Short mmCIF file of C-alpha atoms in Angstrom, two decimals:
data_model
loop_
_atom_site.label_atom_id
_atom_site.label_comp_id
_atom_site.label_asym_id
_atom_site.label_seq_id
_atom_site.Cartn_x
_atom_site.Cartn_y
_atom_site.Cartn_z
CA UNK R 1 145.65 119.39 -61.81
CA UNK R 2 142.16 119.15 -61.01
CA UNK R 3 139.06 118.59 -63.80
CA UNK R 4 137.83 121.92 -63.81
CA UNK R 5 134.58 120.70 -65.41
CA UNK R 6 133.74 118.86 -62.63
CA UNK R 7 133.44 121.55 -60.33
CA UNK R 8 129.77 123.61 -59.40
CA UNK R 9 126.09 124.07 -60.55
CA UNK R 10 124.77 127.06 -61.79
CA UNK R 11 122.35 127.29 -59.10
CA UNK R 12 122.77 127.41 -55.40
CA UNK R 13 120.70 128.77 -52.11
CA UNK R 14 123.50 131.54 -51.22
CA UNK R 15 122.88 134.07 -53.32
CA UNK R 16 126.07 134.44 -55.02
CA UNK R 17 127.53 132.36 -57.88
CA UNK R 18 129.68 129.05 -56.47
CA UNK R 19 132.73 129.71 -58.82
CA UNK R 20 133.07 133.18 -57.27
CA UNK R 21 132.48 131.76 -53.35
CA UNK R 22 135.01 128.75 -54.12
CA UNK R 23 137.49 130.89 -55.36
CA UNK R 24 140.63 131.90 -53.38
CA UNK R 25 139.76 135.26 -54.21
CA UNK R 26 137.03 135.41 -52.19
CA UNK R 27 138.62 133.85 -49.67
CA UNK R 28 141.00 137.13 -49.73
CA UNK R 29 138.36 138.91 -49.06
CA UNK R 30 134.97 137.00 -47.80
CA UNK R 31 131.29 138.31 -47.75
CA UNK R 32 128.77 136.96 -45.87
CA UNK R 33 127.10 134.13 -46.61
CA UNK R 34 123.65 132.54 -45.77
CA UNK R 35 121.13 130.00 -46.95
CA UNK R 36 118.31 131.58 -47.92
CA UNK R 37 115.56 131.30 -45.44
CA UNK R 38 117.05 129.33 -42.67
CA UNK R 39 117.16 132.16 -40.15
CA UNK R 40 113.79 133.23 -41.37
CA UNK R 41 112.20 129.45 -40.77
CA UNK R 42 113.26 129.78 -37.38
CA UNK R 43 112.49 133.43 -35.74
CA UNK R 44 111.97 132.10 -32.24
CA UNK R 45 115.48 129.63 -32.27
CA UNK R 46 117.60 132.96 -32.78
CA UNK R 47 115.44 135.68 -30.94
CA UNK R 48 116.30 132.88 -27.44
CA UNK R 49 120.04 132.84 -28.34
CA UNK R 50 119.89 136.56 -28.81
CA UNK R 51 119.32 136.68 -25.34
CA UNK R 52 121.50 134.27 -24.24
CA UNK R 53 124.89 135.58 -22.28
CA UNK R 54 127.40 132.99 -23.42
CA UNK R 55 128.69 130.63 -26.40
CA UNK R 56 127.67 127.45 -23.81
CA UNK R 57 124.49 128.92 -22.78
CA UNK R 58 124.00 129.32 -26.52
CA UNK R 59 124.99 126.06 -27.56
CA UNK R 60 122.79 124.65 -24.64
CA UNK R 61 119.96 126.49 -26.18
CA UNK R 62 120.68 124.97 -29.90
CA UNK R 63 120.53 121.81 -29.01
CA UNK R 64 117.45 121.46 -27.11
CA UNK R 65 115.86 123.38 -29.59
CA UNK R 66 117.32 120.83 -32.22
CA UNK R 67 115.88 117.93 -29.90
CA UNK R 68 112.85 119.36 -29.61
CA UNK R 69 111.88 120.53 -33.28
CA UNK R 70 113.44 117.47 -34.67
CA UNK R 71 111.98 114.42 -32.75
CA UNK R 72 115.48 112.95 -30.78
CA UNK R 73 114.18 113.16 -27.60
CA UNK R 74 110.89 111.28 -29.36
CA UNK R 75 113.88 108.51 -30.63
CA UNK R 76 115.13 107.82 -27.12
CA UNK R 77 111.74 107.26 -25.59
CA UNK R 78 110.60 104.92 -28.01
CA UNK R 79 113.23 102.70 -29.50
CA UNK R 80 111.14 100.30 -31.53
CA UNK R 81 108.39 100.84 -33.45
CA UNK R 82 105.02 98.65 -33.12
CA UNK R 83 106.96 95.77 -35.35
CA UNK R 84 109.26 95.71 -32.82
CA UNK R 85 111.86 97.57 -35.24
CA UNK R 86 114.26 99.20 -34.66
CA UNK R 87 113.41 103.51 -34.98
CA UNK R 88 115.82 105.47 -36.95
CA UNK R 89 115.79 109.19 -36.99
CA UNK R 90 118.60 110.77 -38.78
CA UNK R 91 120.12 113.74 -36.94
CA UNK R 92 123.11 116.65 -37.61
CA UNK R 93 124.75 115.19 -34.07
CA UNK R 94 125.05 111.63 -35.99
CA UNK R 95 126.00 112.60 -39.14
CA UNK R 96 128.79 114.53 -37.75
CA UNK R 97 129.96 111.60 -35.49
CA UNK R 98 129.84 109.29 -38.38
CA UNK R 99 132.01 111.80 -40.52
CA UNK R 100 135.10 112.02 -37.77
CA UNK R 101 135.09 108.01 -38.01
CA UNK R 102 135.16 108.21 -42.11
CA UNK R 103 134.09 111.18 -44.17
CA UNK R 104 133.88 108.46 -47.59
CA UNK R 105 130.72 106.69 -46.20
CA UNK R 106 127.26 106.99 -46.49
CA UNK R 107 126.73 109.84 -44.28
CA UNK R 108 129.97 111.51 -45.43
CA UNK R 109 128.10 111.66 -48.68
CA UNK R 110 125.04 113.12 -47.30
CA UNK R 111 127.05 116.20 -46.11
CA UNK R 112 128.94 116.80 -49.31
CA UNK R 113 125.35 116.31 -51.04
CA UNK R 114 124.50 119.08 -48.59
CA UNK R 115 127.00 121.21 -49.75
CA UNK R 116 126.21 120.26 -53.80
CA UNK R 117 122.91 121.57 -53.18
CA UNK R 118 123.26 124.35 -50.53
CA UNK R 119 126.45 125.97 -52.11
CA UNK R 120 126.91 124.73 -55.48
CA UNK R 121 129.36 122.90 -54.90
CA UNK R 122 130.50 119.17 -56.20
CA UNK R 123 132.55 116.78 -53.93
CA UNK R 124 135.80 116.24 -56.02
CA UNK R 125 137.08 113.20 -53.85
CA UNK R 126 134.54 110.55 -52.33
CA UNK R 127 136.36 107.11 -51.57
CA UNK R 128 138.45 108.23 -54.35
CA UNK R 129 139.08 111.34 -57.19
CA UNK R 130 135.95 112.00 -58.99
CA UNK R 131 137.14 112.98 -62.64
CA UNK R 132 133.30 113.37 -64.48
CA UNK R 133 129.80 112.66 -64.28
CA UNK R 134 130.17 109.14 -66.01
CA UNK R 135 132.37 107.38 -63.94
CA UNK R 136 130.78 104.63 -61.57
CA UNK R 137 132.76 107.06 -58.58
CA UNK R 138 130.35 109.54 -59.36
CA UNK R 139 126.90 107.04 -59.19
CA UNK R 140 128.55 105.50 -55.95
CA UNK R 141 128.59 108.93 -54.48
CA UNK R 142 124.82 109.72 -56.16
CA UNK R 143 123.96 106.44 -54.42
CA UNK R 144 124.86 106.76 -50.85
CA UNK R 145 123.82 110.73 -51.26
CA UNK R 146 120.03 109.47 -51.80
CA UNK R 147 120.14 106.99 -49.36
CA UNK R 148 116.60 107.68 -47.95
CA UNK R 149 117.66 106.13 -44.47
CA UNK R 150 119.74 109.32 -43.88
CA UNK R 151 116.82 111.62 -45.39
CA UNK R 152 113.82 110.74 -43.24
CA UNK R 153 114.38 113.61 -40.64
CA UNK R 154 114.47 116.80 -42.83
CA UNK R 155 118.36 116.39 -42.85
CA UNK R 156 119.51 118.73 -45.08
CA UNK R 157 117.31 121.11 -42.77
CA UNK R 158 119.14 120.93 -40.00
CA UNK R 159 122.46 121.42 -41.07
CA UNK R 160 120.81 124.50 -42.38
CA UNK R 161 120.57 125.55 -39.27
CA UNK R 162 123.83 124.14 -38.24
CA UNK R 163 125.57 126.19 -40.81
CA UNK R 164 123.32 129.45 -39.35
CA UNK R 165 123.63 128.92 -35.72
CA UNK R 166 127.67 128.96 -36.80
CA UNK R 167 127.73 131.68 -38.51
CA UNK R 168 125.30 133.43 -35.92
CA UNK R 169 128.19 132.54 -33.27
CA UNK R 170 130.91 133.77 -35.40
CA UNK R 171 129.13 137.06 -35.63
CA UNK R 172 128.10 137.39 -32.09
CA UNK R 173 131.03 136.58 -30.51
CA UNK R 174 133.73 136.83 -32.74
CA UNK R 175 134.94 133.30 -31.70
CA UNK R 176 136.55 130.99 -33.02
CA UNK R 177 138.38 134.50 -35.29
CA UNK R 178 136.71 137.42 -36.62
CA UNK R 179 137.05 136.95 -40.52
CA UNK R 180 139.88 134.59 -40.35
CA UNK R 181 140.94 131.04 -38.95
CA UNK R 182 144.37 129.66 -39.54
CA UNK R 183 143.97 126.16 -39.67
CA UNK R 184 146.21 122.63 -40.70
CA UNK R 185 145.52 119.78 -42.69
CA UNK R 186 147.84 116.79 -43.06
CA UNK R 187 147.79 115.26 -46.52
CA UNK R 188 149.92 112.61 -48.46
CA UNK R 189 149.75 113.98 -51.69
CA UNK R 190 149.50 117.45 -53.50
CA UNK R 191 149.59 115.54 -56.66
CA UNK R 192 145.82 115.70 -57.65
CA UNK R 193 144.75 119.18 -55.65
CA UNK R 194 147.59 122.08 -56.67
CA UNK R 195 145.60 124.46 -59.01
CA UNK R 196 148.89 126.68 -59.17
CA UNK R 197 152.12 126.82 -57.74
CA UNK R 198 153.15 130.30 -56.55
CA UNK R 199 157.02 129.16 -55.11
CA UNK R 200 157.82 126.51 -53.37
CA UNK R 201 156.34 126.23 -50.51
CA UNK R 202 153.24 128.33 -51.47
CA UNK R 203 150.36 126.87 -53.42
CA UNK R 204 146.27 126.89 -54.94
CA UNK R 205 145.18 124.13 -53.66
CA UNK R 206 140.98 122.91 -54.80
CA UNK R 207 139.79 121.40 -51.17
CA UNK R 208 136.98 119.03 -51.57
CA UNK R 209 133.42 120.44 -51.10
CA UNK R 210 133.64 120.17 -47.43
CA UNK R 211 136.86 119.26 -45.62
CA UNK R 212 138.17 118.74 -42.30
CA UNK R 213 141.08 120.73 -40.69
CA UNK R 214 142.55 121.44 -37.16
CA UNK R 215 144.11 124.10 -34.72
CA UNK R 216 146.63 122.42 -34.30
CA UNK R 217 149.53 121.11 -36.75
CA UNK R 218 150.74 118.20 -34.31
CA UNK R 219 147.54 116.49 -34.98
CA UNK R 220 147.40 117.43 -39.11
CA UNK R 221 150.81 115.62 -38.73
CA UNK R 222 148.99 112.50 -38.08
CA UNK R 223 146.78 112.14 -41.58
CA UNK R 224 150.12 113.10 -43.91
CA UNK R 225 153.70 113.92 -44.59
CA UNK R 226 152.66 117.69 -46.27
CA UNK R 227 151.19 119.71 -43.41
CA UNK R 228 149.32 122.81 -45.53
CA UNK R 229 148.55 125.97 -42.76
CA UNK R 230 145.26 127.56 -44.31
CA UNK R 231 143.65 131.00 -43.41
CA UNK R 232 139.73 129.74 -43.46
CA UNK R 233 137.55 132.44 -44.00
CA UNK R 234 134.85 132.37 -40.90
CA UNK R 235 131.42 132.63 -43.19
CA UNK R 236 132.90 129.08 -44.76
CA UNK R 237 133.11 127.45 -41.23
CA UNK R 238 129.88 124.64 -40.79
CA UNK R 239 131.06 123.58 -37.02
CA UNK R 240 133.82 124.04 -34.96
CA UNK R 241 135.07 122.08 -31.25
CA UNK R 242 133.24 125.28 -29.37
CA UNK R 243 130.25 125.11 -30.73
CA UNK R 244 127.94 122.86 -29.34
CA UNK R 245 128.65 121.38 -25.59
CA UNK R 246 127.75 118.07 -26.59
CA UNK R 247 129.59 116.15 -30.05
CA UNK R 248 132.08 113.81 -31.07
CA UNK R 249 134.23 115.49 -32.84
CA UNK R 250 136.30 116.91 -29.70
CA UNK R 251 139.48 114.78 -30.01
CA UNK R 252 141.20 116.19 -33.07
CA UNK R 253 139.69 119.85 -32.68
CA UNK R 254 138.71 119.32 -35.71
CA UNK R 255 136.70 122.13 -38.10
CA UNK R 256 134.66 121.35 -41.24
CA UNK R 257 134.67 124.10 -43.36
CA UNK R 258 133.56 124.69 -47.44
CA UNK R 259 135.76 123.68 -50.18
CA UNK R 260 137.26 125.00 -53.05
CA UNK R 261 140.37 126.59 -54.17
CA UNK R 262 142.35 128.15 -51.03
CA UNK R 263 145.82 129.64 -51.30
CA UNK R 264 148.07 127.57 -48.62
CA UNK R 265 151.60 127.31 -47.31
CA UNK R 266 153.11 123.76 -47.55
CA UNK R 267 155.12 123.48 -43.87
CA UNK R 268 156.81 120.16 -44.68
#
């Protein structure tokens, strides 16, 4: 069973206390959620998509405001920097790549560190269980968190608005569910995750602070023998395949969604 003492500050930018949000109960029935002053930063980003028609024109609009605001264009121009150096400018597109090819490195730990300080909430797995605040698994994740070559680019700011433009989506156009997603996730093991059984195939099971699932159980099939089918609520949903024309996360239709305890049905 998991180490409940390891499990959320007292303080978050969301406006609501992170045992209450990571609770299943909530996820029963969800309220909105937001990260105080993102949308407010950024008046003129949502007033354009406001008047945009469609989810790709939308997306379209995101990005190149992304680009713009946060230097990538800038990057591509000039690759080396009067040392002849290589530049490196940190963005939300990377980050996300570099999490499909291995959520337990570096950048992986820059996203849950995201989440710790966003939502409240601490990662409970990062290249293996995390069990308390002594262990050298918890300084490794401290470590590659505060790695200042993935903080030079206001990162935690733009999966702020990541997390916004989502949620702004989800509201506009009801897509990709109105309050609910049923997703998949393929695991090996409920050994360390079941918070309570409620029958045999139905369980409380404590996610990590952000985790990965699919629309699609064939492919959940693929990362473990226990397939769990999970009704995400929409205001937890950070990115989705739909969301952006452009990312690298297409493949496995893969969703990243906030953690915490979530009532699921074990399909094999």
């Amino acid at each position: 069973m998991p180490d409940s003492s390891l499990y959320s500050h007292s303080t978050n930018l969301i406006g609501m206390a992170t045992a209450c949000m990571a609770s299943h109960l909530f996820n029963d029935y969800p309220k909105p959620l937001h990260i105080a002053g993102t949308r407010e930063s950024a008046p003129g980003l949502f007033e354009q998509l406001a008047q945009q028609p469609s989810l790709a024109e939308c997306g379209r609009v995101f990005q190149d405001y992304m680009c713009v605001v946060f230097g990538f264009e800038t990057e591509q121009r000039l690759r080396d920097d009067a040392l002849g150096r290589r530049r490196y400018r940190n963005s939300y597109l990377r980050l996300i790549q570099d999490w499909g090819m291995d959520s337990n490195n570096a950048q992986g730990a820059v996203l849950k560190g995201w989440v710790e300080s966003r939502f409240g909430l601490f990662p409970n797995f990062h290249k293996t269980r995390i069990r308390n605040f002594i262990s050298n698994d918890w300084l490794i994740y401290i470590e590659e968190k505060m790695n200042s070559r993935y903080h030079n680019n206001c990162i935690y700011m733009q999966l702020d608005l990541v997390y916004e433009f989502c949620q702004w989506v989800v509201e506009r156009f009801q897509v990709p569910a109105a309050t609910h997603k049923t997703l998949y996730r393929g695991v090996d093991t409920l050994d360390d995750c079941v918070v309570k059984d409620e029958g045999r195939h139905d369980k409380i099971v404590r996610f990590n602070s952000i985790t990965s699932f699919t629309d699609r159980p064939g492919i959940a099939s693929e990362f473990g023998a226990n397939i769990l089918e999970v009704r995400v609520p929409m205001v937890k949903l950070v990115f989705f395949n739909e969301l952006l024309p452009h990312h690298a996360l297409r493949g496995e239709a893969e969703y990243l969604a906030i953690g915490g305890d979530y009532r699921v049905r074990v399909l094999s």
